[in-house]
Tab-separated table of C-alpha atoms in Angstrom:
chain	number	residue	atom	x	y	z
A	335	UNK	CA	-67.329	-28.056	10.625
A	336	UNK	CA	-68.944	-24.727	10.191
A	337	UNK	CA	-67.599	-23.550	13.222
A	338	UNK	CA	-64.422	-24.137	12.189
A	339	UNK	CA	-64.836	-22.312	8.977
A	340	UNK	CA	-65.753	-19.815	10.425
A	341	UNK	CA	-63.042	-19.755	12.882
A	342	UNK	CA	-60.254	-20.067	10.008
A	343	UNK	CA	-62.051	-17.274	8.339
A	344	UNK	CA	-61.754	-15.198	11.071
A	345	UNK	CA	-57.800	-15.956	11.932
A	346	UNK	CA	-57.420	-15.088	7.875
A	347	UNK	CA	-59.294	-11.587	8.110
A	348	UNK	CA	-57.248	-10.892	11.578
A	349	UNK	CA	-54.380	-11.405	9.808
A	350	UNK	CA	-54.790	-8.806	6.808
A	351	UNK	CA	-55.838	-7.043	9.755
A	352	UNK	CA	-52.252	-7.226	11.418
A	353	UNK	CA	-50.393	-7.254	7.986
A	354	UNK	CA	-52.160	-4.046	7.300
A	355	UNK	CA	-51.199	-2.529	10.482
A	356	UNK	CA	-47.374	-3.242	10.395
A	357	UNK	CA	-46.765	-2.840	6.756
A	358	UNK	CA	-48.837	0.500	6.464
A	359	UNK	CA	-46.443	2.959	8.687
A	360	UNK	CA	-43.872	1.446	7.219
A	361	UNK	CA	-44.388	2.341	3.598
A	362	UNK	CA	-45.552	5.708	4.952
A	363	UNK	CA	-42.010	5.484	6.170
A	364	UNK	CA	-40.743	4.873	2.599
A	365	UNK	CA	-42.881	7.084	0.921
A	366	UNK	CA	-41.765	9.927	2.972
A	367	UNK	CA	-38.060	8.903	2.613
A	368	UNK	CA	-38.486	9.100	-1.346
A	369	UNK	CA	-40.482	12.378	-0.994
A	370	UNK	CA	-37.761	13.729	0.990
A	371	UNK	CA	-35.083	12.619	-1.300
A	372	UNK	CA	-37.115	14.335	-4.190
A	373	UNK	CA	-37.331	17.683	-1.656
A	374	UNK	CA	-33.727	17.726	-1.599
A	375	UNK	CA	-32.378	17.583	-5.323
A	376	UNK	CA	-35.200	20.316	-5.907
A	377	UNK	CA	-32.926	22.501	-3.280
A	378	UNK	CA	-30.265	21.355	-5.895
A	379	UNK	CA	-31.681	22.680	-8.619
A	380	UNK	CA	-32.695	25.683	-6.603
A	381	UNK	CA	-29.071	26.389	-5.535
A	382	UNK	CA	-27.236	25.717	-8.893
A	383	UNK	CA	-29.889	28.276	-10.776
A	384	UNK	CA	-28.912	30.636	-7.759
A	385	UNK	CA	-25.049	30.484	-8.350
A	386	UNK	CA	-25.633	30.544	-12.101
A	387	UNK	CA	-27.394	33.254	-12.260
A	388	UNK	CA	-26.746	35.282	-8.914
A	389	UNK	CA	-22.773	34.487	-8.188
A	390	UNK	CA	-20.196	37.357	-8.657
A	391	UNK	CA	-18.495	35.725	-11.655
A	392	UNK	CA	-19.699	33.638	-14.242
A	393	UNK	CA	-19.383	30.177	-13.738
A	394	UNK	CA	-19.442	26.692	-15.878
A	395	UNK	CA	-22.382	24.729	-15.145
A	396	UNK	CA	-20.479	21.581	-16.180
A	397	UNK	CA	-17.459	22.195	-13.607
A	398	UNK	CA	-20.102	23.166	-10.992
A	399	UNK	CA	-21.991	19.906	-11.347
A	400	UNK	CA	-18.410	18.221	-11.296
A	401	UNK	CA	-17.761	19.495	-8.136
A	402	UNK	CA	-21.171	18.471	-6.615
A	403	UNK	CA	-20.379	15.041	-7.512
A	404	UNK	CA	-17.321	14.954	-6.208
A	405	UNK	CA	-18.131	16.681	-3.343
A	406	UNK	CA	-21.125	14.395	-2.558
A	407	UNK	CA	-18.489	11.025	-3.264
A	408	UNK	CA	-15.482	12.635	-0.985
A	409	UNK	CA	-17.707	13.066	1.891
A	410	UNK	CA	-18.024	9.275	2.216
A	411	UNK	CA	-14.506	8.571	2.675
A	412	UNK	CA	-11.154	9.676	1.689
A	413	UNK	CA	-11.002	7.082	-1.051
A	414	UNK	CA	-14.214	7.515	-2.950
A	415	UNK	CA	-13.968	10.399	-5.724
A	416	UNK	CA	-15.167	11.111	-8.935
A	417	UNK	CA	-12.668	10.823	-12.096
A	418	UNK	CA	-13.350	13.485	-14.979
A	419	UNK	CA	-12.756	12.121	-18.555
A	420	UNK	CA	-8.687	13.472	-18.549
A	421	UNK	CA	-8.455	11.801	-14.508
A	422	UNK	CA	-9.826	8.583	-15.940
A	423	UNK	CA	-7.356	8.554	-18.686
A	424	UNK	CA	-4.539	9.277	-16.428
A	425	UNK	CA	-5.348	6.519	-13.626
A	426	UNK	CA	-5.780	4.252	-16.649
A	427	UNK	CA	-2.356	4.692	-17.358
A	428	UNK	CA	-0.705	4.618	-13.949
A	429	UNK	CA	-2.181	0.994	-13.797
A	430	UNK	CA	-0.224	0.154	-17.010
A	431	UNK	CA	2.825	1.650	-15.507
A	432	UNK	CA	3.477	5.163	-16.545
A	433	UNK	CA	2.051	8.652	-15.587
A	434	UNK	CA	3.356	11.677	-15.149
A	435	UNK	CA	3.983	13.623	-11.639
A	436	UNK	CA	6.247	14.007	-8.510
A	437	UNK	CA	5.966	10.144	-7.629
A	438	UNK	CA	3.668	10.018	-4.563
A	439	UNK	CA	0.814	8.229	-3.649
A	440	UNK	CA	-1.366	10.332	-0.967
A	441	UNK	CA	-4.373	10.505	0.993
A	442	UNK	CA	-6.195	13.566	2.677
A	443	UNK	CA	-6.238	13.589	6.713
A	444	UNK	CA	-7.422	16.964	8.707
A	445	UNK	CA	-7.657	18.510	5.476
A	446	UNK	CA	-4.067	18.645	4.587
A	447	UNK	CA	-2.654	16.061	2.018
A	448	UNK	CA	-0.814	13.181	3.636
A	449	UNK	CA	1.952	11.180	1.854
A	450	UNK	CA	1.404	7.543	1.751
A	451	UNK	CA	4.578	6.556	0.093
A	452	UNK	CA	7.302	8.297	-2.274
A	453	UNK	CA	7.251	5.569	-5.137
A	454	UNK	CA	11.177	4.422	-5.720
A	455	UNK	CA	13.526	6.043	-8.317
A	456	UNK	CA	10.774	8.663	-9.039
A	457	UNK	CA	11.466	12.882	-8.416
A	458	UNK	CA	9.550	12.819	-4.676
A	459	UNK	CA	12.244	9.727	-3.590
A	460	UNK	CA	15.295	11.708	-4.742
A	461	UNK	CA	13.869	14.513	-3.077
A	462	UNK	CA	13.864	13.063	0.578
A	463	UNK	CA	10.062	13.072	0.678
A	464	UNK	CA	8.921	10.394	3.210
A	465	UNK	CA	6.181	8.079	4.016
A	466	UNK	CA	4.099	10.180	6.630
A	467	UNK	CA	4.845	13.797	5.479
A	468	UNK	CA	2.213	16.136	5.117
A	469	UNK	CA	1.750	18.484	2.734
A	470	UNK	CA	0.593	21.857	3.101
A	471	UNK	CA	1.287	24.371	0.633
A	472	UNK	CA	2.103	23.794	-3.279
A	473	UNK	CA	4.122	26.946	-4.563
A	474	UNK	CA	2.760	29.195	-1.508
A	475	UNK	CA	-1.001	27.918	-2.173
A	476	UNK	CA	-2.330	26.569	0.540
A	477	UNK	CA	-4.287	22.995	0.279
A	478	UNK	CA	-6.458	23.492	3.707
A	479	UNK	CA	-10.011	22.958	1.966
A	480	UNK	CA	-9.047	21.655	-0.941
A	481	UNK	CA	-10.602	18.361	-1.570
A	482	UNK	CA	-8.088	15.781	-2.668
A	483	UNK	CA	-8.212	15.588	-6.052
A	484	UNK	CA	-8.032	19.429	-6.038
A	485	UNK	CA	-5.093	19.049	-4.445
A	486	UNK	CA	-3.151	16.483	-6.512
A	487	UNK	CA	-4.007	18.673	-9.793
A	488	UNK	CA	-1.878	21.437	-7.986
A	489	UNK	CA	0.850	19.613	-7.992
A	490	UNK	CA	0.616	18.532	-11.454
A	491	UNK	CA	1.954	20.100	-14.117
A	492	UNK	CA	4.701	19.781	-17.301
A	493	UNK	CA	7.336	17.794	-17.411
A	494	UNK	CA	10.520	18.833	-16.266
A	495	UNK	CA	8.487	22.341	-14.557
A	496	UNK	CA	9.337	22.748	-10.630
A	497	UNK	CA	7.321	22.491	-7.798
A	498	UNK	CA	7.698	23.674	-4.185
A	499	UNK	CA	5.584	21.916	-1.726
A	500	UNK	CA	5.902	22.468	2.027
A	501	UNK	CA	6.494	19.731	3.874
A	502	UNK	CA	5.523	19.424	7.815
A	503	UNK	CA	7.371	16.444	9.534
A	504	UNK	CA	7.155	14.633	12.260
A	505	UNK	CA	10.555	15.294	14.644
A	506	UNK	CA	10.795	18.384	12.642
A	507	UNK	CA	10.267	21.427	14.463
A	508	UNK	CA	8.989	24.220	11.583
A	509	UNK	CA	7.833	23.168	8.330
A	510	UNK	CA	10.391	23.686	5.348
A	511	UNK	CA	10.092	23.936	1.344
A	512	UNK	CA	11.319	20.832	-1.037
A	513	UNK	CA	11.887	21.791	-4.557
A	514	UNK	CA	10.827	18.985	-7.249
A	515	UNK	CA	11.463	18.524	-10.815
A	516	UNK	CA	8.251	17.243	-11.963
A	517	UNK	CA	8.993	14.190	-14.859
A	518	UNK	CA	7.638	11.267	-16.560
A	519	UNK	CA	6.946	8.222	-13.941
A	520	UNK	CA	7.887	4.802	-15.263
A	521	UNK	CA	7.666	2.742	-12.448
A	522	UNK	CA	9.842	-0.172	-12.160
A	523	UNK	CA	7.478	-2.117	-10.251
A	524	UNK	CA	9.984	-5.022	-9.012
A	525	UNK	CA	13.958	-4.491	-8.365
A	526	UNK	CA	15.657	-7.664	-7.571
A	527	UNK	CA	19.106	-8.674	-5.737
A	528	UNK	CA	20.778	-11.173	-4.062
A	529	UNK	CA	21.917	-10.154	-0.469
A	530	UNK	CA	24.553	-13.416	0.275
A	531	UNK	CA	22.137	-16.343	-0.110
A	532	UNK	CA	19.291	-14.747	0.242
A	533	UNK	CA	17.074	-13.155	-2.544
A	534	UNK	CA	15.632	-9.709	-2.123
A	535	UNK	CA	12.291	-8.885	-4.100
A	536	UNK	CA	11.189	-5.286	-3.749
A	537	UNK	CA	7.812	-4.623	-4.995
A	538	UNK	CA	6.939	-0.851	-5.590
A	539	UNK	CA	3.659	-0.701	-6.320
A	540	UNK	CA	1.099	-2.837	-7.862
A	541	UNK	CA	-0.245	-2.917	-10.913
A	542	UNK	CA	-0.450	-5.491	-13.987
A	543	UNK	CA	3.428	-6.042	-14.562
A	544	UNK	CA	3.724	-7.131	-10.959
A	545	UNK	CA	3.572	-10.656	-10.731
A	546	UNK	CA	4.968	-11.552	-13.660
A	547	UNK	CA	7.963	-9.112	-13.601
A	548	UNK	CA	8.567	-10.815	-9.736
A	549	UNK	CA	8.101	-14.337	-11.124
A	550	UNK	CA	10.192	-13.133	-14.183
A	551	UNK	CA	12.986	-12.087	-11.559
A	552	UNK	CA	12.906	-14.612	-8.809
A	553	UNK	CA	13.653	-17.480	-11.773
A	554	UNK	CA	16.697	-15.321	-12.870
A	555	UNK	CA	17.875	-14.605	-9.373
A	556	UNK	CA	17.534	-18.669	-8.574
A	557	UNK	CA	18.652	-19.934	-11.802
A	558	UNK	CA	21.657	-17.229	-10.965
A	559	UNK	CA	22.508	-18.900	-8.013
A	560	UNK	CA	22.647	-22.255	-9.390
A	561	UNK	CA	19.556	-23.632	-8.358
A	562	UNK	CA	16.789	-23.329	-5.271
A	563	UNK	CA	19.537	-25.315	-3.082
A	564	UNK	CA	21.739	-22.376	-2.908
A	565	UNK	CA	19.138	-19.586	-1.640
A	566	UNK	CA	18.756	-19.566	1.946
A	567	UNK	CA	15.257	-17.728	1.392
A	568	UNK	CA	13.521	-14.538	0.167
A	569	UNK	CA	12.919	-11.150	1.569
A	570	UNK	CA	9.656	-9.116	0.268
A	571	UNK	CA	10.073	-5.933	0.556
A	572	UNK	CA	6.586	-3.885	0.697
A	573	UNK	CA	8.154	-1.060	2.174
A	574	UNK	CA	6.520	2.156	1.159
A	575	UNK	CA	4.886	0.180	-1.612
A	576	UNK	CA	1.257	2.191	-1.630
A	577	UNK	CA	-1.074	-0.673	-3.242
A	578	UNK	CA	-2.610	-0.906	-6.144
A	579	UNK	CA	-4.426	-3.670	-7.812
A	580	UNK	CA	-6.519	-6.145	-5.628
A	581	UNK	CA	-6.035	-9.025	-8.356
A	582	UNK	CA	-2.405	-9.049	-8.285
A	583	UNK	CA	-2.101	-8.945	-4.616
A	584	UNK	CA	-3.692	-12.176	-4.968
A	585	UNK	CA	-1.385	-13.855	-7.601
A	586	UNK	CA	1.694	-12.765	-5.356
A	587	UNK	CA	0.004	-14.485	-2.409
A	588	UNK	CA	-0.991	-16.761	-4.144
A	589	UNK	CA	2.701	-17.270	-5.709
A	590	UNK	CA	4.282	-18.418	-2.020
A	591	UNK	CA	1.281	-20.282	-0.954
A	592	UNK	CA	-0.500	-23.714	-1.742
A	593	UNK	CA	-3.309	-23.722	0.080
A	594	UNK	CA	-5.934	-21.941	2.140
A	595	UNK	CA	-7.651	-18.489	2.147
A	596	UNK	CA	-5.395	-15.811	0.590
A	597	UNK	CA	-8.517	-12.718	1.353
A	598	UNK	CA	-11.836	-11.916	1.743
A	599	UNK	CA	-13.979	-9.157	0.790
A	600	UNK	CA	-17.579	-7.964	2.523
A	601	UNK	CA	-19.777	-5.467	1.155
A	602	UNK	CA	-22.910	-3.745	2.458
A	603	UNK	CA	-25.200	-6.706	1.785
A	604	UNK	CA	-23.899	-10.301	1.826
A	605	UNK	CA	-23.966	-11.471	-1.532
A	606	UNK	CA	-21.386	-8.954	-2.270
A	607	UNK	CA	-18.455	-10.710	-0.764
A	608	UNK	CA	-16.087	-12.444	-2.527
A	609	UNK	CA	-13.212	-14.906	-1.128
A	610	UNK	CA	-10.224	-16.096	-2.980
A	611	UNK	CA	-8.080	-18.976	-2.302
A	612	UNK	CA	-4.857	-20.247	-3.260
A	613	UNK	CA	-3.496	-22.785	-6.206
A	614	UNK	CA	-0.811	-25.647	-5.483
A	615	UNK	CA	2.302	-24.165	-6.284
A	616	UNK	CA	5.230	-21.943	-4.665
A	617	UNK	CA	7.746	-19.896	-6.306
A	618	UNK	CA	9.738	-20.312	-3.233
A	619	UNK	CA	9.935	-24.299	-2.752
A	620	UNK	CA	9.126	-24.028	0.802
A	621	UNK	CA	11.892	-21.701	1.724
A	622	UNK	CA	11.694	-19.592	4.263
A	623	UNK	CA	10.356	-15.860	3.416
A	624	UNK	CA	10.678	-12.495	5.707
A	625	UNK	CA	8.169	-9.860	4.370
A	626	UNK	CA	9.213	-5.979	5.167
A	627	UNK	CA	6.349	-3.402	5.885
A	628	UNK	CA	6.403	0.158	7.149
A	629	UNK	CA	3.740	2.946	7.418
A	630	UNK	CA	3.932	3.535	4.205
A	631	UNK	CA	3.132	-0.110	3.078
A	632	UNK	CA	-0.607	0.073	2.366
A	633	UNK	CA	-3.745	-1.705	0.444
A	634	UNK	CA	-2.820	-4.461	-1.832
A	635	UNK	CA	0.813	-4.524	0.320
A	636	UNK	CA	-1.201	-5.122	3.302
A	637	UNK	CA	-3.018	-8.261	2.126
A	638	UNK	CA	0.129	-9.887	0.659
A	639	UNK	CA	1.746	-9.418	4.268
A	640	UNK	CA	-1.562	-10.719	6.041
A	641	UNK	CA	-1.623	-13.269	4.022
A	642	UNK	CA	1.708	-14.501	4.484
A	643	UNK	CA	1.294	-13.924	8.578
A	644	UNK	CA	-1.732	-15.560	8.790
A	645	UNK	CA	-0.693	-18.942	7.115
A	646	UNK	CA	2.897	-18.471	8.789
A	647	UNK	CA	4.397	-18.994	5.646
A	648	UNK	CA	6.575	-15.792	6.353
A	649	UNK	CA	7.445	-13.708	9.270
A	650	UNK	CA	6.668	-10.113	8.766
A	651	UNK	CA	9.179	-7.752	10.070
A	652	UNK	CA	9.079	-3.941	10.227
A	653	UNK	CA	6.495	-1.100	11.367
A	654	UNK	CA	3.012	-1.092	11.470
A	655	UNK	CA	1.585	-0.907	8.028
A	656	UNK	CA	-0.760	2.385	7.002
A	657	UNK	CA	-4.299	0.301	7.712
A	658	UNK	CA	-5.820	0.996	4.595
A	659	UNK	CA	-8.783	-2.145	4.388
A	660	UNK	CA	-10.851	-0.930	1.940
A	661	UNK	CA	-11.628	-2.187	-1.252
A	662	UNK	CA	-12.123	0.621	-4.552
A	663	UNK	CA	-14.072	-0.120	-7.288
A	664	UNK	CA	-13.957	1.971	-10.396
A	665	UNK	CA	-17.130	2.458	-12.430
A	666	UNK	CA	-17.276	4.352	-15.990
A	667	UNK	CA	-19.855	6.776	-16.415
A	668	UNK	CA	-21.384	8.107	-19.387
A	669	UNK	CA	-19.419	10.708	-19.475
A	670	UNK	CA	-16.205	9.174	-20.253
A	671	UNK	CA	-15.434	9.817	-16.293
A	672	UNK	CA	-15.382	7.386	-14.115
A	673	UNK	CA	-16.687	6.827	-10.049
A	674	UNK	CA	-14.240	5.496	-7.531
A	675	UNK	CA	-15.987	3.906	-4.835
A	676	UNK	CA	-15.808	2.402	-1.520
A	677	UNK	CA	-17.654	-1.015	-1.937
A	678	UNK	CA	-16.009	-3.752	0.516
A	679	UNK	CA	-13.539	-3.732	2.925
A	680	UNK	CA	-11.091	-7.008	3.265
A	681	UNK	CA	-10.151	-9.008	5.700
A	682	UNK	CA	-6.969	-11.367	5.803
A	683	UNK	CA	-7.223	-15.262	5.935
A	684	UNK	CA	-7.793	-15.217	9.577
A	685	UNK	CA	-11.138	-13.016	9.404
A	686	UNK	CA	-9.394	-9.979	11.059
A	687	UNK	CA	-9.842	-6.539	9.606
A	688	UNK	CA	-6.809	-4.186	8.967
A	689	UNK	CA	-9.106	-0.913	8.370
A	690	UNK	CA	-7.431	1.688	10.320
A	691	UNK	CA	-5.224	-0.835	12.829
A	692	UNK	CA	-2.804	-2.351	9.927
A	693	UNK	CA	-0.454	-5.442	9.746
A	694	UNK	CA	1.482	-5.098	13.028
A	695	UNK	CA	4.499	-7.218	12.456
A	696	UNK	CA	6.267	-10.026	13.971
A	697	UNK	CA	9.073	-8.270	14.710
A	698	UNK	CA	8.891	-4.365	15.219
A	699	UNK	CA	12.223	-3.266	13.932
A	700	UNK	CA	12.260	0.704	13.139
A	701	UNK	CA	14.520	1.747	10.792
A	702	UNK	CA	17.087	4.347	12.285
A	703	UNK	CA	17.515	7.869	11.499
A	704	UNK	CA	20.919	8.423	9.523
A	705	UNK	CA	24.078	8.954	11.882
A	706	UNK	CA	26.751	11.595	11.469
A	707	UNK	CA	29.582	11.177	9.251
A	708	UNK	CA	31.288	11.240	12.484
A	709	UNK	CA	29.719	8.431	14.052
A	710	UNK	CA	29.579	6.407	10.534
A	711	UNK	CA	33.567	6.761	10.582
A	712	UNK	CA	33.893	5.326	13.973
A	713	UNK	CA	31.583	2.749	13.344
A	714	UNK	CA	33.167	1.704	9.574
A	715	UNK	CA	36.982	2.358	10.478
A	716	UNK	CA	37.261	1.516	14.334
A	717	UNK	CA	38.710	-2.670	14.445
A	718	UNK	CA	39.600	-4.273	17.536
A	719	UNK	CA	42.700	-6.277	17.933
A	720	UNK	CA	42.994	-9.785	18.053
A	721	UNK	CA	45.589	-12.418	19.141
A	722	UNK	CA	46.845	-12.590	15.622
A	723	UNK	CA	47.884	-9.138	15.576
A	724	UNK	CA	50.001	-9.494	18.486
A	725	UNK	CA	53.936	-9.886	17.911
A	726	UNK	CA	55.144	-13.539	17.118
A	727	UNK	CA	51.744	-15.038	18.121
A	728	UNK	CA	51.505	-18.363	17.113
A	729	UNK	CA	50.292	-20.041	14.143
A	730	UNK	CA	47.266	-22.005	14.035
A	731	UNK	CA	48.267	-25.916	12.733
A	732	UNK	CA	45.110	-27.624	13.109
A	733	UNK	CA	43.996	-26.062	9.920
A	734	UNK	CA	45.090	-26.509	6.326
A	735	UNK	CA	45.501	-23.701	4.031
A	736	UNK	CA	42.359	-24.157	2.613
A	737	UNK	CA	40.382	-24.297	5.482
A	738	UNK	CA	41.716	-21.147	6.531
A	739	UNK	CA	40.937	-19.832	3.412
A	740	UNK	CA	37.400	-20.655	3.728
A	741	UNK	CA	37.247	-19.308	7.091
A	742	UNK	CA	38.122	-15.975	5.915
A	743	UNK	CA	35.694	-16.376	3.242
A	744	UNK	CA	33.042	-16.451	5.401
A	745	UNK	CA	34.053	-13.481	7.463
A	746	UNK	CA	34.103	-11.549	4.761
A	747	UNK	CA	30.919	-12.670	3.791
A	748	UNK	CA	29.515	-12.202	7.457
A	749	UNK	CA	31.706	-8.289	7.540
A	750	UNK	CA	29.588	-7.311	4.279
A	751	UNK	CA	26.307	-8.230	5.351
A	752	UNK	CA	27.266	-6.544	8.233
A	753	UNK	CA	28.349	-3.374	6.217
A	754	UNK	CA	24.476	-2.872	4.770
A	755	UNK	CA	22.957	-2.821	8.161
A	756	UNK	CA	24.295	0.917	7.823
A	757	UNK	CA	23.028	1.521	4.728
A	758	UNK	CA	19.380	-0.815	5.400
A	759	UNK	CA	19.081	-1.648	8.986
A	760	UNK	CA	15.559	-3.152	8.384
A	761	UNK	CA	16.771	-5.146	5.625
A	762	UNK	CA	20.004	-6.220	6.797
A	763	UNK	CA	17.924	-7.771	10.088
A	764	UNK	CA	15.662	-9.387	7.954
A	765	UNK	CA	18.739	-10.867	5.872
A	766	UNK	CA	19.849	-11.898	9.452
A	767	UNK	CA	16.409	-13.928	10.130
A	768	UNK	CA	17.008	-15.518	7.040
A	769	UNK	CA	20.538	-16.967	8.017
A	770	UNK	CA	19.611	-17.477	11.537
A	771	UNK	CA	16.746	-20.017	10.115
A	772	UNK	CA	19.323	-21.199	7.031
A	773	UNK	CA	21.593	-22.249	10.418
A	774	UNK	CA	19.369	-23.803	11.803
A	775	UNK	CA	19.496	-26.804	9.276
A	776	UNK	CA	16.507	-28.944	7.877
A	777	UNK	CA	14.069	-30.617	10.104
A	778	UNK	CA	13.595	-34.523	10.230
C-alpha cells in the first residue's frame, strides 16, 4: 500500500513536471506576442507625433487616425472598411432605398475601381456603364492608390453636378471618357412583366423593400393573368443585381422553396456559423422557374441562384456570377461611425463555396453585343415565302375559320417572343426554357 502511494505520488509530481514543461514556452510564446503587439502601437504613437509635428503641412489628427483605421481594415480584404459618421448615414439610407450618386456598386481590384453592376434606371445605366468596367480616372484624377472609399467620395458630389470618369473596357482598345449627371438614386428594387405566359421578376438590388415589393408584384402579375393556371412559370432576373442584404436573400429563397437548406455561414471559430432553412410555402405553386445571372450578379444574388440550383427548383441560365462569398457585418462605433467587416463566408445548400469561383450556370448563354442597324434590318424585315403566297394556291378546308384564327394567334404570339430575343437574347432564351417545359405537359 505504501508503495503504491508512493508510486501515485510520484506519477502526480511527474506530471506538474510535464505540464510545466509544455505550458511554460508556450505562454512565453503569448507573453511575447502581447509584448510585441504593445511594441508596435508605441511605433504608432511614435509615427503620428512625427507627422503631426514634423510633416510639411499641418494636418488633422482626427482624419489621420481615420485613415489608419481604414487603412488597417482595407488591408484585410476589399470588403472590410471603416464608415465615418456622414458614410454611416449614407449606407443607412441606401439600405432603405435612396442615396445619392452615379448608380454603381464597385469593388477595388489592382488598385483601380472595378464596376460590379450599373444599378437599373439610375445615371451610370443610361450612361452605357457596364458590369466589368474599370475605372480609372474621375475628372482627370487618377484613382491608382486610392483606397476604395477614397475613391467612391470622388465621384460623389451634388445633385445634378457632372462627372467624367474614364472607363477602360474589355474589347475596347484605348480607354475613353463617359460624362454623368450625378442625381438622386431611388431604386426601384423589383420591375415586373409578363413575357407571353411567363412572368418576369427583375430584382435590382437588395435591400428591405425586396421581398415584399416581389411578393407584392408576383400576386398582381398572377391575379393579372387570371390565376396560377395561366403562367407557364417565372424568370428571376439577378442580372447585374450587386447584393445587398443577407436576410432578404433568404426570404426570396425561401419564397420558391419548401424545404431544405436555403445557406450557410462559417466564421473563424465554429460557433459562429449560422444555417437557415426554408418554411412550407411557394409563391410559385410548383411552377417551373429560370433564374438569370451574369458577372455582375453578386452576394445576396448569388445565394438566391445557389439556392435555387442546388435544390433544382430552378435552372440557372446566364454567365458566371462575380464570386463574391463573403459575408459583411456592420458594427457601430462610438463614434457614430461604423466598421464593415469580413466575418463569414457562405456556402450554398450543397456545402460548396462561391468565394472567388461564382454560380456557374446551367446553361451558359452570353448575351450578344448589339448588331448594326444594317444587320437588325435584315434580320427584322427579311420574310421568306411560303406556299400561301404563291398565285391561286389552294385553300386549306380541313380547318374552320376559327381554328385558323387561332393558328395565327399563336404565330403571332411565337413572332413576338421571337422579336425580344433582339432586344434580350438572355431573356428571350430563358422565356424559351420556360415554354419548352410548359410543352412538355404535366407529369403522371
Amino acid at each position: 500500500m505504501k508503495k503504491f502511494l508512493m508510486a501515485a505520488a510520484g506519477g502526480t509530481v511527474a506530471g506538474i513536471i510535464a505540464t510545466t514543461q509544455i505550458a511554460a514556452p508556450l505562454l512565453a510564446q503569448e507573453a511575447a506576442k502581447t509584448e510585441n503587439v504593445y511594441e508596435q502601437l508605441d511605433l504608432f504613437g511614435d509615427i503620428f507625433e512625427r507627422i503631426r509635428a514634423q510633416y510639411v503641412e499641418e494636418v488633422d489628427s482626427g482624419e489621420l487616425i481615420e485613415a489608419a483605421i481604414n487603412g488597417m481594415l482595407t488591408s484585410l480584404d476589399p470588403h472590410s472598411s471603416y464608415l465615418s459618421p456622414k458614410d454611416a448615414v449614407k449606407m443607412r439610407e441606401q439600405t432603405r432605398g435612396e442615396f445619392g450618386g452615379l448608380g454603381i456598386e464597385v469593388t477595388q481590384e489592382d488598385g483601380f475601381v472595378k464596376v460590379v453592376s450599373p444599378i437599373d434606371g439610375t445615371p451610370a445605366d443610361e450612361a452605357g456603364i457596364e458590369a466589368g468596367d474599370f475605372i480609372t480616372h474621375v475628372d482627370g484624377e487618377s484613382l491608382l492608390g486610392l483606397v476604395l472609399d477614397e475613391a467612391v467620395e470622388l465621384m460623389r458630389g451634388p445633385v445634378g453636378s457632372d462627372i467624367v470618369i474614364t472607363v477602360v473596357r474589355e474589347g475596347e482598345s484605348e480607354p475613353f471618357d463617359v460624362t454623368i449627371t450625378r442625381d438622386t438614386i431611388e431604386l426601384t428594387v423589383v420591375r415586373s412583366r409578363t413575357e407571353g405566359d411567363s412572368v418576369v421578376l427583375r430584382l435590382s438590388t437588395f435591400n428591405d423593400q425586396t421581398y415584399p415589393k416581389m411578393a407584392e408584384q408576383l400576386a398582381e402579375k398572377v391575379e393579372a393573368a387570371g390565376g396560377i393556371d395561366n403562367i407557364n412559370g417565372f424568370v428571376i432576373d439577378l442580372r447585374n443585381n450587386p447584393g445587398g442584404l443577407l436576410t432578404q436573400a433568404i426570404k426570396v429563397s425561401d419564397a420558391f422553396l419548401n424545404e431544405g437548406e436555403i445557406v450557410s455561414t462559417r466564421g473563424r471559430e465554429a460557433a459562429d456559423g449560422d444555417r437557415f432553412n426554408a418554411t412550407v410555402g411557394d409563391l410559385a405553386e410548383g411552377k417551373p422557374i429560370v433564374v438569370l445571372i451574369n458577372g455582375g450578379s453578386a452576394s445576396a444574388s448569388e445565394i438566391v441562384a445557389g439556392a435555387l440550383q442546388d435544390h433544382r427548383r430552378a435552372i440557372v441560365v446566364g454567365t458566371k456570377s462575380f464570386g463574391k462569398g463573403s459575408v459583411q457585418t456592420v458594427m457601430p462605433l462610438r463614434s457614430e461611425g461604423a466598421m464593415r467587416l469580413t466575418t463569414a463566408r457562405y456556402y450554398t445548400p450543397s456545402g460548396r463555396s462561391i468565394q472567388s469561383l461564382g454560380v456557374s450556370p446551367d446553361i451558359i448563354v452570353a448575351q450578344p453585343r448589339a448588331s448594326s442597324s444594317e444587320e437588325e434590318e435584315e434580320t427584322t424585315v427579311g420574310r421568306s415565302r411560303s406556299e400561301a403566297d404563291l398565285r391561286g394556291s389552294l385553300n386549306n378546308d380541313s380547318l374552320s375559320e376559327d381554328e385558323i384564327k387561332q393558328i395565327q394567334a399563336d404565330r403571332e404570339k411565337a413572332e413576338k417572343a421571337a422579336e425580344l430575343r433582339i432586344e434580350d437574347y438572355q431573356l428571350a432564351y430563358a422565356i424559351d426554357i420556360l415554354k419548352g417545359l410548359s410543352a412538355l405537359g404535366p407529369r403522371d
